[in-house]
Short mmCIF file of C-alpha atoms in Angstrom, two decimals:
data_model
loop_
_atom_site.label_atom_id
_atom_site.label_comp_id
_atom_site.label_asym_id
_atom_site.label_seq_id
_atom_site.Cartn_x
_atom_site.Cartn_y
_atom_site.Cartn_z
CA GLU A 260 18.33 2.11 1.57
CA ASP A 261 14.96 3.80 2.05
CA GLN A 262 13.19 2.43 5.12
CA VAL A 263 9.99 3.04 7.08
CA THR A 264 9.35 1.85 10.65
CA GLN A 265 6.01 2.20 12.38
CA SER A 266 5.20 1.93 16.08
CA PRO A 267 3.45 0.57 17.94
CA GLU A 268 2.47 -2.53 15.97
CA ALA A 269 -0.91 -2.53 17.70
CA LEU A 270 -2.78 0.02 19.78
CA ARG A 271 -5.97 -0.46 21.75
CA LEU A 272 -7.85 2.65 22.84
CA GLN A 273 -11.10 3.38 24.55
CA GLU A 274 -13.50 5.57 22.64
CA GLY A 275 -12.53 9.19 23.27
CA GLU A 276 -8.96 8.34 24.35
CA SER A 277 -6.61 10.38 22.16
CA SER A 278 -3.22 9.01 21.09
CA SER A 279 -0.53 9.13 18.41
CA LEU A 280 0.97 6.70 15.94
CA ASN A 281 4.62 7.03 14.95
CA CYS A 282 6.34 6.60 11.60
CA SER A 283 10.10 7.01 11.43
CA TYR A 284 11.84 7.01 8.08
CA THR A 285 15.22 7.08 6.41
CA VAL A 286 15.24 8.18 2.81
CA SER A 287 17.70 9.85 0.47
CA GLY A 288 15.71 12.97 -0.29
CA LEU A 289 12.09 13.01 0.85
CA ARG A 290 9.68 13.08 -2.08
CA GLY A 291 6.60 12.78 0.07
CA LEU A 292 5.36 10.92 3.13
CA PHE A 293 1.98 9.25 2.81
CA TRP A 294 -0.56 7.95 5.32
CA TYR A 295 -3.11 5.33 4.37
CA ARG A 296 -5.89 3.55 6.22
CA GLN A 297 -6.58 -0.12 5.50
CA ASP A 298 -9.70 -1.97 6.58
CA PRO A 299 -9.81 -5.80 6.61
CA GLY A 300 -10.27 -7.24 3.13
CA LYS A 301 -9.80 -3.85 1.48
CA GLY A 302 -7.00 -2.03 -0.25
CA PRO A 303 -5.26 0.91 1.46
CA GLU A 304 -7.23 4.16 1.35
CA PHE A 305 -5.28 7.39 0.88
CA LEU A 306 -5.43 9.86 3.79
CA PHE A 307 -2.63 12.45 3.60
CA THR A 308 0.55 13.48 1.85
CA LEU A 309 3.21 15.55 3.65
CA TYR A 310 6.23 17.01 1.86
CA SER A 311 8.25 19.17 4.24
CA ALA A 312 9.16 19.33 7.90
CA GLY A 313 6.64 21.35 9.87
CA GLU A 314 3.77 20.55 7.54
CA GLU A 315 0.47 19.42 9.05
CA LYS A 316 -2.71 18.01 7.49
CA GLU A 317 -6.06 17.34 9.16
CA LYS A 318 -9.10 15.27 8.34
CA GLU A 319 -11.88 14.84 10.87
CA ARG A 320 -10.29 13.31 14.00
CA LEU A 321 -6.92 12.72 12.32
CA LYS A 322 -3.95 15.06 12.12
CA ALA A 323 -0.67 14.17 10.48
CA THR A 324 2.57 16.01 11.23
CA LEU A 325 6.06 15.74 9.79
CA THR A 326 9.59 16.33 11.06
CA LYS A 327 12.89 15.60 9.34
CA LYS A 328 13.00 12.08 10.73
CA GLU A 329 9.45 11.05 11.56
CA SER A 330 5.76 11.61 11.15
CA PHE A 331 2.97 11.32 13.66
CA LEU A 332 -0.67 10.52 13.09
CA HIS A 333 -2.60 12.05 15.97
CA ILE A 334 -6.06 10.66 16.66
CA THR A 335 -8.28 12.92 18.75
CA ALA A 336 -11.28 11.46 20.60
CA PRO A 337 -11.36 8.32 18.44
CA LYS A 338 -14.54 6.42 17.66
CA PRO A 339 -14.93 2.67 17.00
CA GLU A 340 -15.19 3.38 13.27
CA ASP A 341 -11.59 4.64 13.36
CA SER A 342 -10.47 1.05 13.98
CA ALA A 343 -8.23 0.01 11.09
CA THR A 344 -4.60 -0.53 10.19
CA TYR A 345 -2.79 2.72 9.49
CA LEU A 346 0.06 2.56 7.01
CA CYS A 347 2.86 5.04 6.49
CA ALA A 348 4.92 5.20 3.30
CA VAL A 349 7.61 7.28 1.63
CA LYS A 350 8.03 7.71 -2.07
CA GLY A 351 11.04 5.91 -3.47
CA SER A 352 13.29 6.98 -6.30
CA GLN A 353 11.15 5.04 -8.84
CA GLY A 354 7.96 6.77 -7.78
CA ASN A 355 6.77 3.69 -5.93
CA LEU A 356 5.74 3.84 -2.28
CA ILE A 357 7.83 2.10 0.38
CA PHE A 358 5.54 1.06 3.22
CA GLY A 359 5.97 0.37 6.89
CA LYS A 360 4.26 -2.66 8.41
CA GLY A 361 1.47 -0.58 9.87
CA THR A 362 -0.18 0.06 13.22
CA LYS A 363 -3.37 -1.87 13.92
CA LEU A 364 -5.69 0.42 15.86
CA SER A 365 -8.65 -0.90 17.83
CA VAL A 366 -11.07 1.53 19.43
CA LYS A 367 -13.47 0.03 21.95
CA PRO A 368 -16.79 1.66 22.79
CA GLY B 142 -15.90 7.78 -10.49
CA ALA B 143 -14.82 4.15 -10.62
CA GLY B 144 -11.80 3.16 -8.61
CA VAL B 145 -9.11 0.59 -9.33
CA SER B 146 -10.71 -2.74 -10.17
CA GLN B 147 -9.01 -6.08 -9.62
CA SER B 148 -10.12 -9.54 -10.62
CA PRO B 149 -10.62 -12.14 -9.45
CA SER B 150 -11.12 -11.08 -5.85
CA ASN B 151 -10.17 -14.56 -4.69
CA LYS B 152 -8.22 -17.31 -6.43
CA VAL B 153 -7.44 -20.79 -5.14
CA THR B 154 -5.02 -22.78 -7.23
CA GLU B 155 -3.00 -25.94 -6.98
CA LYS B 156 0.76 -25.83 -6.61
CA GLY B 157 2.41 -25.85 -10.01
CA LYS B 158 -0.45 -24.19 -11.90
CA ASP B 159 -0.19 -20.80 -13.61
CA VAL B 160 -2.41 -17.90 -12.54
CA GLU B 161 -3.21 -14.56 -14.10
CA LEU B 162 -4.33 -11.56 -12.06
CA ARG B 163 -5.95 -8.54 -13.66
CA CYS B 164 -5.93 -4.85 -12.78
CA ASP B 165 -8.05 -2.14 -14.36
CA PRO B 166 -6.72 1.27 -13.22
CA ILE B 167 -8.57 4.54 -12.80
CA SER B 168 -9.24 6.07 -16.20
CA GLY B 169 -6.53 8.56 -17.14
CA HIS B 170 -3.96 7.25 -14.67
CA THR B 171 -0.70 6.64 -16.49
CA ALA B 172 1.23 5.00 -13.66
CA LEU B 173 0.32 1.53 -12.39
CA TYR B 174 1.87 -0.45 -9.54
CA TRP B 175 1.73 -4.01 -8.26
CA TYR B 176 2.30 -4.87 -4.59
CA ARG B 177 2.10 -8.06 -2.57
CA GLN B 178 0.85 -8.20 1.03
CA SER B 179 1.50 -11.32 3.06
CA LEU B 180 -0.07 -12.01 6.45
CA GLY B 181 1.67 -9.95 9.09
CA GLN B 182 3.97 -8.34 6.56
CA GLY B 183 4.05 -4.92 5.00
CA LEU B 184 3.31 -4.17 1.39
CA GLU B 185 6.08 -5.49 -0.84
CA PHE B 186 6.63 -3.53 -4.06
CA LEU B 187 6.77 -5.74 -7.15
CA ILE B 188 6.74 -3.62 -10.31
CA TYR B 189 5.45 -0.40 -11.78
CA PHE B 190 4.44 0.76 -15.25
CA GLN B 191 4.64 4.22 -16.75
CA GLY B 192 2.35 3.85 -19.72
CA ASN B 193 3.06 0.39 -21.13
CA SER B 194 6.68 0.36 -20.04
CA ALA B 195 8.11 -1.30 -16.92
CA PRO B 196 11.59 0.26 -16.51
CA ASP B 197 12.66 -1.90 -13.56
CA LYS B 198 11.57 -5.49 -12.94
CA SER B 199 13.99 -6.15 -10.09
CA GLY B 200 11.22 -6.17 -7.48
CA LEU B 201 9.62 -9.30 -8.92
CA PRO B 202 10.36 -12.17 -6.49
CA SER B 203 11.47 -14.67 -9.14
CA ASP B 204 11.44 -15.32 -12.88
CA ARG B 205 8.12 -17.12 -12.40
CA PHE B 206 6.54 -13.68 -12.05
CA SER B 207 5.84 -11.46 -15.04
CA ALA B 208 3.62 -8.49 -15.75
CA GLU B 209 2.43 -6.62 -18.75
CA ARG B 210 0.29 -3.63 -19.55
CA THR B 211 -1.37 -2.98 -22.85
CA GLY B 212 -2.95 0.17 -24.25
CA GLY B 213 -1.79 2.13 -21.22
CA SER B 214 -4.67 0.68 -19.26
CA VAL B 215 -5.28 -2.88 -18.08
CA SER B 216 -2.40 -4.80 -16.53
CA THR B 217 -1.97 -8.50 -15.85
CA LEU B 218 0.35 -10.13 -13.35
CA THR B 219 1.16 -13.73 -14.23
CA ILE B 220 2.64 -16.26 -11.84
CA GLN B 221 3.88 -19.46 -13.43
CA ARG B 222 4.28 -22.77 -11.61
CA THR B 223 2.80 -21.36 -8.41
CA GLN B 224 4.33 -22.27 -5.06
CA GLN B 225 2.76 -22.15 -1.59
CA GLU B 226 4.92 -19.17 -0.67
CA ASP B 227 3.17 -17.22 -3.43
CA SER B 228 0.01 -17.18 -1.29
CA ALA B 229 -0.73 -13.55 -0.47
CA VAL B 230 -2.95 -10.62 -1.38
CA TYR B 231 -1.83 -8.99 -4.61
CA LEU B 232 -2.69 -5.29 -4.71
CA CYS B 233 -2.72 -3.01 -7.71
CA ALA B 234 -2.59 0.78 -7.53
CA SER B 235 -2.65 3.58 -10.04
CA SER B 236 -1.75 7.26 -10.01
CA LEU B 237 -2.01 10.18 -12.39
CA ALA B 238 1.73 10.21 -12.96
CA LEU B 239 5.01 9.35 -11.30
CA GLY B 240 5.29 12.87 -9.93
CA GLN B 241 5.34 13.52 -6.23
CA ASN B 242 1.91 15.13 -6.18
CA SER B 243 0.15 11.96 -7.26
CA PRO B 244 -0.98 9.64 -4.46
CA LEU B 245 -1.48 5.98 -5.26
CA HIS B 246 -5.05 4.70 -5.30
CA PHE B 247 -5.40 1.01 -4.52
CA GLY B 248 -7.82 -1.70 -5.55
CA ASN B 249 -9.12 -4.23 -3.04
CA GLY B 250 -6.68 -6.88 -4.18
CA THR B 251 -6.72 -10.49 -5.30
CA ARG B 252 -6.32 -13.01 -2.49
CA LEU B 253 -4.28 -15.88 -3.90
CA THR B 254 -4.18 -19.21 -2.10
CA VAL B 255 -1.88 -21.93 -3.40
CA THR B 256 -2.75 -25.39 -2.06
#
């Protein structure tokens, strides 16, 4: 059964304090690993798609990396506006996304 | 351009009543998905459409849930005889196709509260 596990559940950082979020997955044939950002009261917002081990994608202070078993979302020098819940998902055999429960990130000024 | 639009944004209903939730996908997106997000839980996949067809309805929580899509565009999710455990945010997403290069784009959801 395809499964996604994210850690930690919550992460509190000071502004400028870099860190990483983890997403481990088990899937029968990776068809894509997706990162989303979700703000309170909003739907998830697409950030990145990764397809193969060793692939990296960057956007502003965020960098996503992928290995055969997990993905990391690295946040460099975060700002308060980076506070959100970050969701990881893999594409299932039906084309739907299978999501982890997310990491709630809080960045304090 | 316009994103995925869902209505209503909030719905409060009494236990036992039927509710209908609407999703208007991004123009040109052929694939449409419904998810449910409960407090403290991850996104639970309910059903997807490719065009007007829903090949697999096994993700729907019970036979009180049904969904349809007409004209390859707007979709409605209907919950009959609502129960308190149906309270959640119902999210709709669309993508260009079912292919792996098509990320899902989400609406802001309908928050359903069953009293």
